[in-house]
């Protein structure tokens, strides 16, 4: 099972292989492959499987309170779109229908409150505008 914090549910929608470091992107690529193969997601609080390569870096924001706020905003928006209540410990199967619904909502700007101060927001906007071409999480 892939352990993910709330806002990473948004990040995986637009992941095309770019990231903070080669270790980070390599790890995220492995996670994308696992999710594309149908592995379930467990919602966690705080650092998750995507954060793992960054946890020893002093500039890592994985433990900051503002990131926890992003997680809460992301989960609330996703709950509303999917009609399910996600919280720490919840298990989510990100099937094709759910992935498509989340990408449509992301492209429409309906679930992006958690993205407002993210340095990757511009890249993600371009990826959504281009129809999520080249994204690595597939159904």
PDB file of C-alpha atoms in Angstrom:
ATOM      1  CA  UNK A   1       0.000   0.000   0.000  1.00  0.00           C
ATOM      2  CA  UNK A   2       1.287   3.482  -0.895  1.00  0.00           C
ATOM      3  CA  UNK A   3       1.222   5.898   2.035  1.00  0.00           C
ATOM      4  CA  UNK A   4       0.252   9.432   0.905  1.00  0.00           C
ATOM      5  CA  UNK A   5      -0.518  12.710   2.636  1.00  0.00           C
ATOM      6  CA  UNK A   6      -3.480  14.731   1.404  1.00  0.00           C
ATOM      7  CA  UNK A   7      -1.884  17.218  -0.969  1.00  0.00           C
ATOM      8  CA  UNK A   8       0.142  14.502  -2.694  1.00  0.00           C
ATOM      9  CA  UNK A   9      -3.155  13.195  -4.046  1.00  0.00           C
ATOM     10  CA  UNK A  10      -3.116  16.373  -6.152  1.00  0.00           C
ATOM     11  CA  UNK A  11       0.582  16.156  -7.032  1.00  0.00           C
ATOM     12  CA  UNK A  12       0.216  12.678  -8.470  1.00  0.00           C
ATOM     13  CA  UNK A  13      -2.360  13.966 -10.963  1.00  0.00           C
ATOM     14  CA  UNK A  14       0.269  15.998 -12.817  1.00  0.00           C
ATOM     15  CA  UNK A  15       3.525  14.184 -12.086  1.00  0.00           C
ATOM     16  CA  UNK A  16       5.588  13.992 -15.280  1.00  0.00           C
ATOM     17  CA  UNK A  17       8.934  13.099 -13.734  1.00  0.00           C
ATOM     18  CA  UNK A  18      10.113  16.476 -12.446  1.00  0.00           C
ATOM     19  CA  UNK A  19      10.939  17.146  -8.821  1.00  0.00           C
ATOM     20  CA  UNK A  20      13.285  18.453  -6.190  1.00  0.00           C
ATOM     21  CA  UNK A  21      16.175  16.002  -6.624  1.00  0.00           C
ATOM     22  CA  UNK A  22      17.030  12.919  -8.694  1.00  0.00           C
ATOM     23  CA  UNK A  23      16.323  10.744  -5.632  1.00  0.00           C
ATOM     24  CA  UNK A  24      12.936  12.399  -5.171  1.00  0.00           C
ATOM     25  CA  UNK A  25      11.905  11.954  -8.808  1.00  0.00           C
ATOM     26  CA  UNK A  26      13.194   8.390  -8.932  1.00  0.00           C
ATOM     27  CA  UNK A  27      11.164   7.531  -5.852  1.00  0.00           C
ATOM     28  CA  UNK A  28       8.065   9.298  -7.188  1.00  0.00           C
ATOM     29  CA  UNK A  29       8.427   7.389 -10.487  1.00  0.00           C
ATOM     30  CA  UNK A  30       8.355   4.101  -8.555  1.00  0.00           C
ATOM     31  CA  UNK A  31       5.277   5.238  -6.651  1.00  0.00           C
ATOM     32  CA  UNK A  32       3.593   6.304  -9.904  1.00  0.00           C
ATOM     33  CA  UNK A  33       4.208   2.832 -11.315  1.00  0.00           C
ATOM     34  CA  UNK A  34       2.746   1.198  -8.215  1.00  0.00           C
ATOM     35  CA  UNK A  35      -0.351   3.404  -8.382  1.00  0.00           C
ATOM     36  CA  UNK A  36      -0.733   2.763 -12.116  1.00  0.00           C
ATOM     37  CA  UNK A  37      -0.655  -0.967 -11.341  1.00  0.00           C
ATOM     38  CA  UNK A  38      -3.642  -0.489  -9.021  1.00  0.00           C
ATOM     39  CA  UNK A  39      -1.963  -0.410  -5.610  1.00  0.00           C
ATOM     40  CA  UNK A  40      -4.169   1.170  -2.967  1.00  0.00           C
ATOM     41  CA  UNK A  41      -3.429   4.410  -1.129  1.00  0.00           C
ATOM     42  CA  UNK A  42      -3.478   4.855   2.631  1.00  0.00           C
ATOM     43  CA  UNK A  43      -3.993   8.447   3.769  1.00  0.00           C
ATOM     44  CA  UNK A  44      -1.395   9.478   6.357  1.00  0.00           C
ATOM     45  CA  UNK A  45      -0.657  12.609   8.321  1.00  0.00           C
ATOM     46  CA  UNK A  46       2.745  14.177   7.859  1.00  0.00           C
ATOM     47  CA  UNK A  47       5.625  12.846   5.758  1.00  0.00           C
ATOM     48  CA  UNK A  48       4.687   9.995   3.433  1.00  0.00           C
ATOM     49  CA  UNK A  49       6.263   7.688   0.856  1.00  0.00           C
ATOM     50  CA  UNK A  50       6.775  10.568  -1.595  1.00  0.00           C
ATOM     51  CA  UNK A  51       8.520  12.686   1.083  1.00  0.00           C
ATOM     52  CA  UNK A  52      10.935   9.901   2.070  1.00  0.00           C
ATOM     53  CA  UNK A  53      13.974  10.980  -0.024  1.00  0.00           C
ATOM     54  CA  UNK A  54      13.714  14.559   1.292  1.00  0.00           C
ATOM     55  CA  UNK A  55      13.474  13.938   5.029  1.00  0.00           C
ATOM     56  CA  UNK A  56      17.197  14.271   5.721  1.00  0.00           C
ATOM     57  CA  UNK A  57      17.439  17.659   3.977  1.00  0.00           C
ATOM     58  CA  UNK A  58      17.302  20.749   6.222  1.00  0.00           C
ATOM     59  CA  UNK A  59      15.209  22.683   3.677  1.00  0.00           C
ATOM     60  CA  UNK A  60      12.578  19.941   3.406  1.00  0.00           C
ATOM     61  CA  UNK A  61       9.132  21.353   4.097  1.00  0.00           C
ATOM     62  CA  UNK A  62       7.557  17.955   4.775  1.00  0.00           C
ATOM     63  CA  UNK A  63       7.049  18.615   8.495  1.00  0.00           C
ATOM     64  CA  UNK A  64       5.922  22.257   8.306  1.00  0.00           C
ATOM     65  CA  UNK A  65       2.499  23.251   9.592  1.00  0.00           C
ATOM     66  CA  UNK A  66       1.613  25.054   6.350  1.00  0.00           C
ATOM     67  CA  UNK A  67       2.026  21.751   4.514  1.00  0.00           C
ATOM     68  CA  UNK A  68      -0.370  20.121   6.973  1.00  0.00           C
ATOM     69  CA  UNK A  69      -2.839  22.879   6.077  1.00  0.00           C
ATOM     70  CA  UNK A  70      -2.399  22.015   2.388  1.00  0.00           C
ATOM     71  CA  UNK A  71      -3.137  18.397   3.227  1.00  0.00           C
ATOM     72  CA  UNK A  72      -6.395  19.345   4.952  1.00  0.00           C
ATOM     73  CA  UNK A  73      -7.474  21.609   2.079  1.00  0.00           C
ATOM     74  CA  UNK A  74      -6.692  18.921  -0.486  1.00  0.00           C
ATOM     75  CA  UNK A  75      -8.587  16.217   1.381  1.00  0.00           C
ATOM     76  CA  UNK A  76     -11.630  18.475   1.822  1.00  0.00           C
ATOM     77  CA  UNK A  77     -11.697  19.294  -1.900  1.00  0.00           C
ATOM     78  CA  UNK A  78     -11.215  15.673  -2.928  1.00  0.00           C
ATOM     79  CA  UNK A  79     -13.907  14.527  -0.478  1.00  0.00           C
ATOM     80  CA  UNK A  80     -16.352  16.903  -2.113  1.00  0.00           C
ATOM     81  CA  UNK A  81     -15.490  15.785  -5.656  1.00  0.00           C
ATOM     82  CA  UNK A  82     -15.477  12.046  -4.986  1.00  0.00           C
ATOM     83  CA  UNK A  83     -18.261  12.030  -2.419  1.00  0.00           C
ATOM     84  CA  UNK A  84     -16.186  10.141   0.135  1.00  0.00           C
ATOM     85  CA  UNK A  85     -14.766  11.120   3.512  1.00  0.00           C
ATOM     86  CA  UNK A  86     -10.981  10.809   3.550  1.00  0.00           C
ATOM     87  CA  UNK A  87      -9.030  11.074   6.782  1.00  0.00           C
ATOM     88  CA  UNK A  88      -5.877   9.633   8.283  1.00  0.00           C
ATOM     89  CA  UNK A  89      -6.100   5.874   7.926  1.00  0.00           C
ATOM     90  CA  UNK A  90      -8.554   5.915   5.019  1.00  0.00           C
ATOM     91  CA  UNK A  91      -7.781   3.595   2.117  1.00  0.00           C
ATOM     92  CA  UNK A  92      -8.435   4.787  -1.421  1.00  0.00           C
ATOM     93  CA  UNK A  93      -8.428   2.846  -4.668  1.00  0.00           C
ATOM     94  CA  UNK A  94      -7.575   5.399  -7.344  1.00  0.00           C
ATOM     95  CA  UNK A  95      -9.301   3.680 -10.254  1.00  0.00           C
ATOM     96  CA  UNK A  96      -9.679   5.191 -13.712  1.00  0.00           C
ATOM     97  CA  UNK A  97     -13.029   6.813 -12.955  1.00  0.00           C
ATOM     98  CA  UNK A  98     -11.719   8.535  -9.833  1.00  0.00           C
ATOM     99  CA  UNK A  99      -8.481   9.569 -11.527  1.00  0.00           C
ATOM    100  CA  UNK A 100     -10.430  11.072 -14.441  1.00  0.00           C
ATOM    101  CA  UNK A 101     -12.809  12.883 -12.074  1.00  0.00           C
ATOM    102  CA  UNK A 102      -9.948  14.359 -10.069  1.00  0.00           C
ATOM    103  CA  UNK A 103      -8.052  15.443 -13.176  1.00  0.00           C
ATOM    104  CA  UNK A 104     -11.180  17.123 -14.591  1.00  0.00           C
ATOM    105  CA  UNK A 105     -11.726  18.965 -11.309  1.00  0.00           C
ATOM    106  CA  UNK A 106      -8.027  19.906 -11.146  1.00  0.00           C
ATOM    107  CA  UNK A 107      -8.076  21.282 -14.703  1.00  0.00           C
ATOM    108  CA  UNK A 108     -11.199  23.293 -13.866  1.00  0.00           C
ATOM    109  CA  UNK A 109      -9.487  24.732 -10.775  1.00  0.00           C
ATOM    110  CA  UNK A 110     -12.020  23.189  -8.410  1.00  0.00           C
ATOM    111  CA  UNK A 111      -9.601  21.286  -6.151  1.00  0.00           C
ATOM    112  CA  UNK A 112      -6.514  23.482  -6.185  1.00  0.00           C
ATOM    113  CA  UNK A 113      -6.796  25.429  -2.910  1.00  0.00           C
ATOM    114  CA  UNK A 114      -3.866  23.403  -1.580  1.00  0.00           C
ATOM    115  CA  UNK A 115      -1.728  24.519  -4.539  1.00  0.00           C
ATOM    116  CA  UNK A 116      -1.826  28.266  -3.884  1.00  0.00           C
ATOM    117  CA  UNK A 117       1.755  28.626  -2.579  1.00  0.00           C
ATOM    118  CA  UNK A 118       3.326  25.614  -4.271  1.00  0.00           C
ATOM    119  CA  UNK A 119       6.412  26.234  -6.376  1.00  0.00           C
ATOM    120  CA  UNK A 120       5.218  23.621  -8.878  1.00  0.00           C
ATOM    121  CA  UNK A 121       1.813  25.237  -9.461  1.00  0.00           C
ATOM    122  CA  UNK A 122       2.761  26.779 -12.823  1.00  0.00           C
ATOM    123  CA  UNK A 123       4.060  23.481 -14.160  1.00  0.00           C
ATOM    124  CA  UNK A 124       0.935  21.678 -12.975  1.00  0.00           C
ATOM    125  CA  UNK A 125      -1.280  24.287 -14.617  1.00  0.00           C
ATOM    126  CA  UNK A 126       0.489  23.747 -17.947  1.00  0.00           C
ATOM    127  CA  UNK A 127       0.195  19.969 -17.624  1.00  0.00           C
ATOM    128  CA  UNK A 128      -3.533  20.211 -16.901  1.00  0.00           C
ATOM    129  CA  UNK A 129      -4.003  22.666 -19.789  1.00  0.00           C
ATOM    130  CA  UNK A 130      -2.252  20.157 -22.086  1.00  0.00           C
ATOM    131  CA  UNK A 131      -4.671  17.389 -21.117  1.00  0.00           C
ATOM    132  CA  UNK A 132      -2.303  15.695 -18.623  1.00  0.00           C
ATOM    133  CA  UNK A 133      -0.107  14.515 -21.469  1.00  0.00           C
ATOM    134  CA  UNK A 134       2.961  12.649 -20.233  1.00  0.00           C
ATOM    135  CA  UNK A 135       1.723  12.107 -16.700  1.00  0.00           C
ATOM    136  CA  UNK A 136       3.112   8.982 -15.075  1.00  0.00           C
ATOM    137  CA  UNK A 137       0.123   7.878 -12.983  1.00  0.00           C
ATOM    138  CA  UNK A 138      -2.269   6.133 -15.340  1.00  0.00           C
ATOM    139  CA  UNK A 139      -5.289   3.914 -14.846  1.00  0.00           C
TER     140      UNK A 139
END
